[in-house]
Amino acid sequence: MQRVTVAVSAEPNLMKGANHVHVLLSKAENFDTYYDPGWQDSDGNLYCVSSGLWSDLQIEGVTDPTIFSEVIYELMQIYPDIDMAAVAVAQDAFRWGGKAETSKITAIIGDDPFSALSEMGLRPLEESVED
């Protein structure tokens, strides 16, 4: 198992796709992992993030759902709302490493999620200060 930190650009289609991939990979039971942006890049673009332990099969499967072809039928019985079109959108936007970008899902493998987020160029969303 390896720690994977993921940043999803806070675009509704990407968040939806990332949520469906997360369920497909058995990383979540609900479609709500990515819903509340809490991170931003230097231009103020918003991102949702997650970090957790992934198996080698999950790491391979994030960009290739055919790896799970034997269990997709079973998963669709358990989670009939998995939207494979949304999964395809997320897979097209997915990449390993680099700076986070709008219209992208970026992931980094490493033990320290805060270092990974920093490497992606992200910082916590600044809360507004009320006078």
XYZ file of N, CA and C in Angstrom:
393
model
N 0.842 -1.182 0.000
C 0.000 0.000 0.000
C 0.886 1.244 0.000
N 0.461 2.220 -0.768
C 1.188 3.480 -0.846
C 0.208 4.634 -0.640
N 0.700 5.703 -0.032
C -0.149 6.873 0.155
C -0.229 7.649 -1.152
N -1.453 7.973 -1.541
C -1.707 8.773 -2.732
C -2.487 10.011 -2.314
N -1.981 11.173 -2.706
C -2.661 12.430 -2.446
C -3.185 12.941 -3.785
N -4.471 13.271 -3.809
C -5.157 13.652 -5.038
C -5.725 15.058 -4.893
N -5.535 15.872 -5.927
C -6.146 17.200 -5.999
C -7.038 17.250 -7.233
N -8.305 17.587 -7.013
C -9.286 17.655 -8.086
C -9.696 19.108 -8.271
N -9.502 19.623 -9.473
C -9.959 20.969 -9.784
C -11.456 21.044 -9.468
N -11.875 22.123 -8.823
C -13.256 22.232 -8.332
C -14.235 22.596 -9.449
N -14.161 21.837 -10.517
C -15.128 21.960 -11.602
C -16.138 20.833 -11.412
N -17.425 21.136 -11.475
C -18.442 20.125 -11.164
C -18.275 18.793 -11.909
N -17.964 18.832 -13.210
C -17.815 17.576 -13.957
C -16.625 16.768 -13.473
N -15.529 17.453 -13.111
C -14.356 16.730 -12.612
C -14.607 16.157 -11.229
N -15.262 16.940 -10.361
C -15.561 16.432 -9.022
C -16.488 15.224 -9.114
N -17.503 15.303 -9.969
C -18.410 14.167 -10.144
C -17.634 12.945 -10.636
N -16.816 13.128 -11.669
C -16.052 12.005 -12.204
C -15.112 11.404 -11.190
N -14.406 12.269 -10.452
C -13.477 11.785 -9.428
C -14.216 11.004 -8.350
N -15.399 11.467 -7.973
C -16.189 10.742 -6.977
C -16.588 9.362 -7.482
N -16.950 9.263 -8.741
C -17.349 7.973 -9.300
C -16.147 7.035 -9.429
N -14.988 7.576 -9.797
C -13.768 6.753 -9.828
C -13.451 6.250 -8.422
N -13.598 7.108 -7.417
C -13.302 6.719 -6.039
C -14.165 5.529 -5.608
N -15.438 5.548 -5.978
C -16.320 4.424 -5.647
C -15.908 3.190 -6.448
N -15.623 3.375 -7.732
C -15.202 2.257 -8.578
C -13.953 1.579 -8.029
N -13.040 2.369 -7.475
C -11.800 1.826 -6.910
C -11.977 1.287 -5.491
N -13.209 1.332 -4.990
C -13.518 0.911 -3.614
C -12.799 1.772 -2.585
N -12.571 3.037 -2.933
C -11.978 3.991 -1.995
C -13.068 4.717 -1.209
N -14.325 4.622 -1.646
C -15.438 5.300 -0.981
C -16.719 4.522 -1.261
N -17.696 4.700 -0.384
C -18.997 4.076 -0.586
C -20.022 5.078 -1.096
N -19.698 6.360 -0.995
C -20.599 7.419 -1.425
C -19.896 8.277 -2.464
N -20.682 9.055 -3.162
C -20.147 9.915 -4.214
C -19.877 11.321 -3.684
N -19.278 11.395 -2.501
C -19.109 12.719 -1.890
C -17.706 12.973 -1.343
N -16.713 12.281 -1.865
C -15.339 12.525 -1.415
C -14.895 13.929 -1.808
N -15.210 14.315 -3.035
C -14.787 15.616 -3.553
C -16.020 16.496 -3.734
N -16.257 17.367 -2.760
C -17.434 18.232 -2.844
C -17.193 19.623 -2.293
N -16.217 19.796 -1.425
C -16.012 21.073 -0.751
C -14.564 21.513 -0.912
N -14.296 22.402 -1.870
C -12.911 22.836 -2.089
C -12.321 23.474 -0.837
N -11.146 23.031 -0.464
C -10.475 23.576 0.711
C -9.051 24.016 0.430
N -8.649 23.936 -0.846
C -7.291 24.269 -1.227
C -7.328 25.162 -2.452
N -6.264 25.939 -2.637
C -6.196 26.845 -3.780
C -4.779 26.928 -4.306
N -4.673 27.298 -5.591
C -3.355 27.531 -6.168
C -3.036 29.021 -6.098
N -1.916 29.425 -6.634
C -1.484 30.820 -6.517
C -2.390 31.784 -7.288
N -3.179 31.269 -8.232
C -4.119 32.110 -8.971
C -5.496 32.146 -8.327
N -5.650 31.443 -7.210
C -6.938 31.419 -6.523
C -7.900 30.351 -7.020
N -7.456 29.482 -7.936
C -8.301 28.387 -8.400
C -8.494 27.388 -7.261
N -9.676 26.831 -7.155
C -10.035 25.973 -6.031
C -9.898 24.490 -6.372
N -9.570 23.712 -5.318
C -9.370 22.268 -5.462
C -9.924 21.534 -4.254
N -10.417 20.329 -4.514
C -10.763 19.385 -3.458
C -9.619 18.387 -3.377
N -9.316 17.920 -2.186
C -8.202 16.984 -2.049
C -8.603 15.780 -1.193
N -7.869 14.711 -1.401
C -7.976 13.538 -0.537
C -6.594 12.904 -0.454
N -6.384 12.113 0.577
C -5.130 11.398 0.729
C -5.413 10.120 1.498
N -4.872 9.029 0.997
C -5.094 7.760 1.663
C -4.207 6.680 1.076
N -4.290 5.505 1.668
C -3.486 4.371 1.214
C -4.189 3.674 0.064
N -3.427 3.436 -1.001
C -3.946 2.779 -2.199
C -3.133 1.523 -2.465
N -3.801 0.501 -2.954
C -3.103 -0.717 -3.380
C -2.509 -0.484 -4.770
N -1.601 -1.359 -5.166
C -1.032 -1.267 -6.513
C -2.120 -1.391 -7.574
N -3.107 -2.250 -7.322
C -4.208 -2.423 -8.269
C -5.039 -1.144 -8.395
N -5.276 -0.457 -7.292
C -6.006 0.812 -7.345
C -5.196 1.870 -8.093
N -3.884 1.886 -7.855
C -3.022 2.854 -8.546
C -3.064 2.608 -10.055
N -3.029 1.352 -10.467
C -3.123 1.039 -11.894
C -4.525 1.314 -12.428
N -5.527 0.987 -11.638
C -6.913 1.082 -12.081
C -7.455 2.494 -12.200
N -6.795 3.453 -11.567
C -7.317 4.822 -11.607
C -7.372 5.362 -13.029
N -6.491 4.904 -13.894
C -6.516 5.360 -15.282
C -6.988 4.284 -16.245
N -7.218 3.083 -15.756
C -7.622 1.990 -16.631
C -8.658 1.103 -15.946
N -9.959 1.431 -16.097
C -10.976 0.634 -15.405
C -11.094 -0.787 -15.930
N -10.463 -1.096 -17.071
C -10.536 -2.476 -17.560
C -9.828 -3.432 -16.608
N -8.936 -2.880 -15.774
C -8.279 -3.715 -14.762
C -9.325 -4.322 -13.832
N -10.416 -3.590 -13.659
C -11.486 -4.046 -12.772
C -12.636 -4.689 -13.537
N -12.404 -5.069 -14.789
C -13.494 -5.563 -15.632
C -14.235 -6.743 -15.008
N -13.541 -7.573 -14.256
C -14.191 -8.732 -13.640
C -15.106 -8.339 -12.494
N -14.846 -7.206 -11.854
C -15.669 -6.809 -10.712
C -16.591 -5.628 -11.008
N -16.480 -5.043 -12.211
C -17.341 -3.894 -12.521
C -18.814 -4.297 -12.454
N -19.144 -5.471 -12.978
C -20.543 -5.919 -12.921
C -21.029 -5.977 -11.473
N -20.207 -6.566 -10.602
C -20.581 -6.659 -9.191
C -20.697 -5.276 -8.567
N -19.754 -4.399 -8.864
C -19.816 -3.040 -8.323
C -21.056 -2.299 -8.808
N -21.429 -2.521 -10.064
C -22.621 -1.860 -10.597
C -23.885 -2.379 -9.911
N -23.849 -3.614 -9.406
C -24.991 -4.136 -8.654
C -25.069 -3.477 -7.280
N -23.912 -3.256 -6.675
C -23.858 -2.623 -5.349
C -24.084 -1.121 -5.464
N -23.464 -0.519 -6.471
C -23.535 0.933 -6.695
C -24.086 1.197 -8.094
N -25.401 1.037 -8.274
C -25.961 1.185 -9.624
C -25.840 2.603 -10.187
N -25.515 3.558 -9.352
C -25.409 4.944 -9.810
C -24.028 5.313 -10.337
N -23.096 4.347 -10.414
C -21.789 4.654 -11.000
C -22.011 5.076 -12.448
N -21.504 6.241 -12.761
C -21.668 6.834 -14.088
C -20.358 6.651 -14.853
N -20.343 5.696 -15.766
C -19.110 5.395 -16.491
C -18.684 6.543 -17.400
N -19.623 7.362 -17.858
C -19.253 8.550 -18.649
C -18.510 9.540 -17.764
N -18.949 9.695 -16.520
C -18.245 10.578 -15.574
C -16.865 10.016 -15.254
N -16.770 8.691 -15.136
C -15.476 8.042 -14.902
C -14.526 8.358 -16.051
N -15.018 8.288 -17.284
C -14.181 8.563 -18.459
C -13.678 10.005 -18.448
N -14.531 10.952 -18.048
C -14.113 12.360 -17.955
C -12.964 12.494 -16.959
N -13.107 11.849 -15.806
C -12.062 11.934 -14.775
C -10.770 11.282 -15.255
N -10.880 10.140 -15.910
C -9.666 9.466 -16.387
C -8.936 10.295 -17.430
N -9.672 10.972 -18.282
C -9.039 11.832 -19.285
C -8.308 13.007 -18.643
N -8.793 13.452 -17.487
C -8.200 14.608 -16.808
C -7.103 14.212 -15.825
N -6.958 12.913 -15.545
C -6.035 12.438 -14.515
C -4.590 12.444 -14.997
N -3.689 12.793 -14.076
C -2.252 12.673 -14.364
C -1.497 12.494 -13.054
N -0.368 11.841 -13.152
C 0.512 11.634 -11.998
C 1.551 12.746 -11.976
N 1.659 13.440 -10.845
C 2.713 14.423 -10.617
C 2.478 15.762 -11.281
N 3.308 16.707 -10.864
C 3.258 18.046 -11.431
C 2.405 18.999 -10.626
N 2.313 20.204 -11.131
C 1.494 21.241 -10.495
C 0.026 20.962 -10.776
N -0.809 21.278 -9.796
C -2.248 21.173 -9.992
C -2.662 22.207 -11.039
N -3.602 21.837 -11.869
C -4.100 22.725 -12.910
C -5.615 22.640 -12.953
N -6.236 23.749 -13.377
C -7.670 23.676 -13.606
C -7.905 22.676 -14.729
N -9.022 22.039 -14.709
C -9.397 21.013 -15.688
C -8.560 19.741 -15.561
N -7.859 19.564 -14.437
C -7.035 18.364 -14.231
C -7.300 17.746 -12.860
N -6.983 16.481 -12.779
C -6.917 15.759 -11.509
C -5.468 15.327 -11.386
N -4.812 15.782 -10.344
C -3.384 15.516 -10.163
C -3.188 14.649 -8.926
N -2.315 13.656 -9.025
C -2.039 12.782 -7.883
C -0.540 12.588 -7.731
N -0.128 12.470 -6.481
C 1.279 12.234 -6.157
C 1.347 11.107 -5.129
N 2.267 10.175 -5.362
C 2.515 9.096 -4.410
C 3.629 9.546 -3.480
N 3.386 9.466 -2.180
C 4.389 9.842 -1.192
C 3.798 9.805 0.200
N 4.668 9.662 1.179
C 4.218 9.493 2.558
C 3.646 10.749 3.203
N 3.994 11.925 2.712
C 3.583 13.176 3.348
C 2.598 13.932 2.453
N 1.304 13.899 2.794
C 0.326 14.567 1.941
C 0.541 16.078 1.842
N 1.031 16.712 2.897
C 1.243 18.159 2.847
C 2.395 18.515 1.907
N 3.422 17.678 1.861
C 4.498 17.882 0.893
C 3.974 17.694 -0.527
N 3.128 16.704 -0.706
C 2.545 16.458 -2.032
C 1.712 17.657 -2.478
N 0.908 18.185 -1.571
C 0.075 19.345 -1.916
C 0.938 20.569 -2.219
N 2.010 20.729 -1.472
C 2.939 21.827 -1.735
C 3.597 21.651 -3.101
N 3.980 20.414 -3.421
C 4.574 20.123 -4.728
C 3.596 20.442 -5.861
N 2.305 20.273 -5.578
C 1.275 20.599 -6.562
C 1.023 22.106 -6.647
N 1.646 22.859 -5.732
C 1.452 24.307 -5.730
C 0.187 24.744 -5.023
N -0.292 23.922 -4.090
C -1.540 24.230 -3.393
C -1.290 24.638 -1.949
N -2.179 25.456 -1.455
C -2.158 25.876 -0.052
C -3.593 25.882 0.449
N -3.783 25.810 1.767
C -5.152 25.812 2.300
C -5.896 27.075 1.866
N -7.173 26.910 1.613
C -8.025 28.029 1.243
C -8.049 29.018 2.397
N -7.790 30.262 2.089
C -7.789 31.288 3.118
C -9.222 31.628 3.485
N -9.471 31.611 4.778
C -10.822 31.953 5.235
C -10.944 33.469 5.231
N -12.132 33.937 4.883
C -12.348 35.371 4.892
C -12.432 35.864 6.331
N -11.883 37.029 6.558
C -11.893 37.617 7.900
C -12.989 38.676 7.938
N -13.911 38.490 8.889
C -14.988 39.469 9.011
C -14.547 40.608 9.902
N -14.926 41.806 9.497
C -14.562 42.984 10.295
C -15.386 43.063 11.547
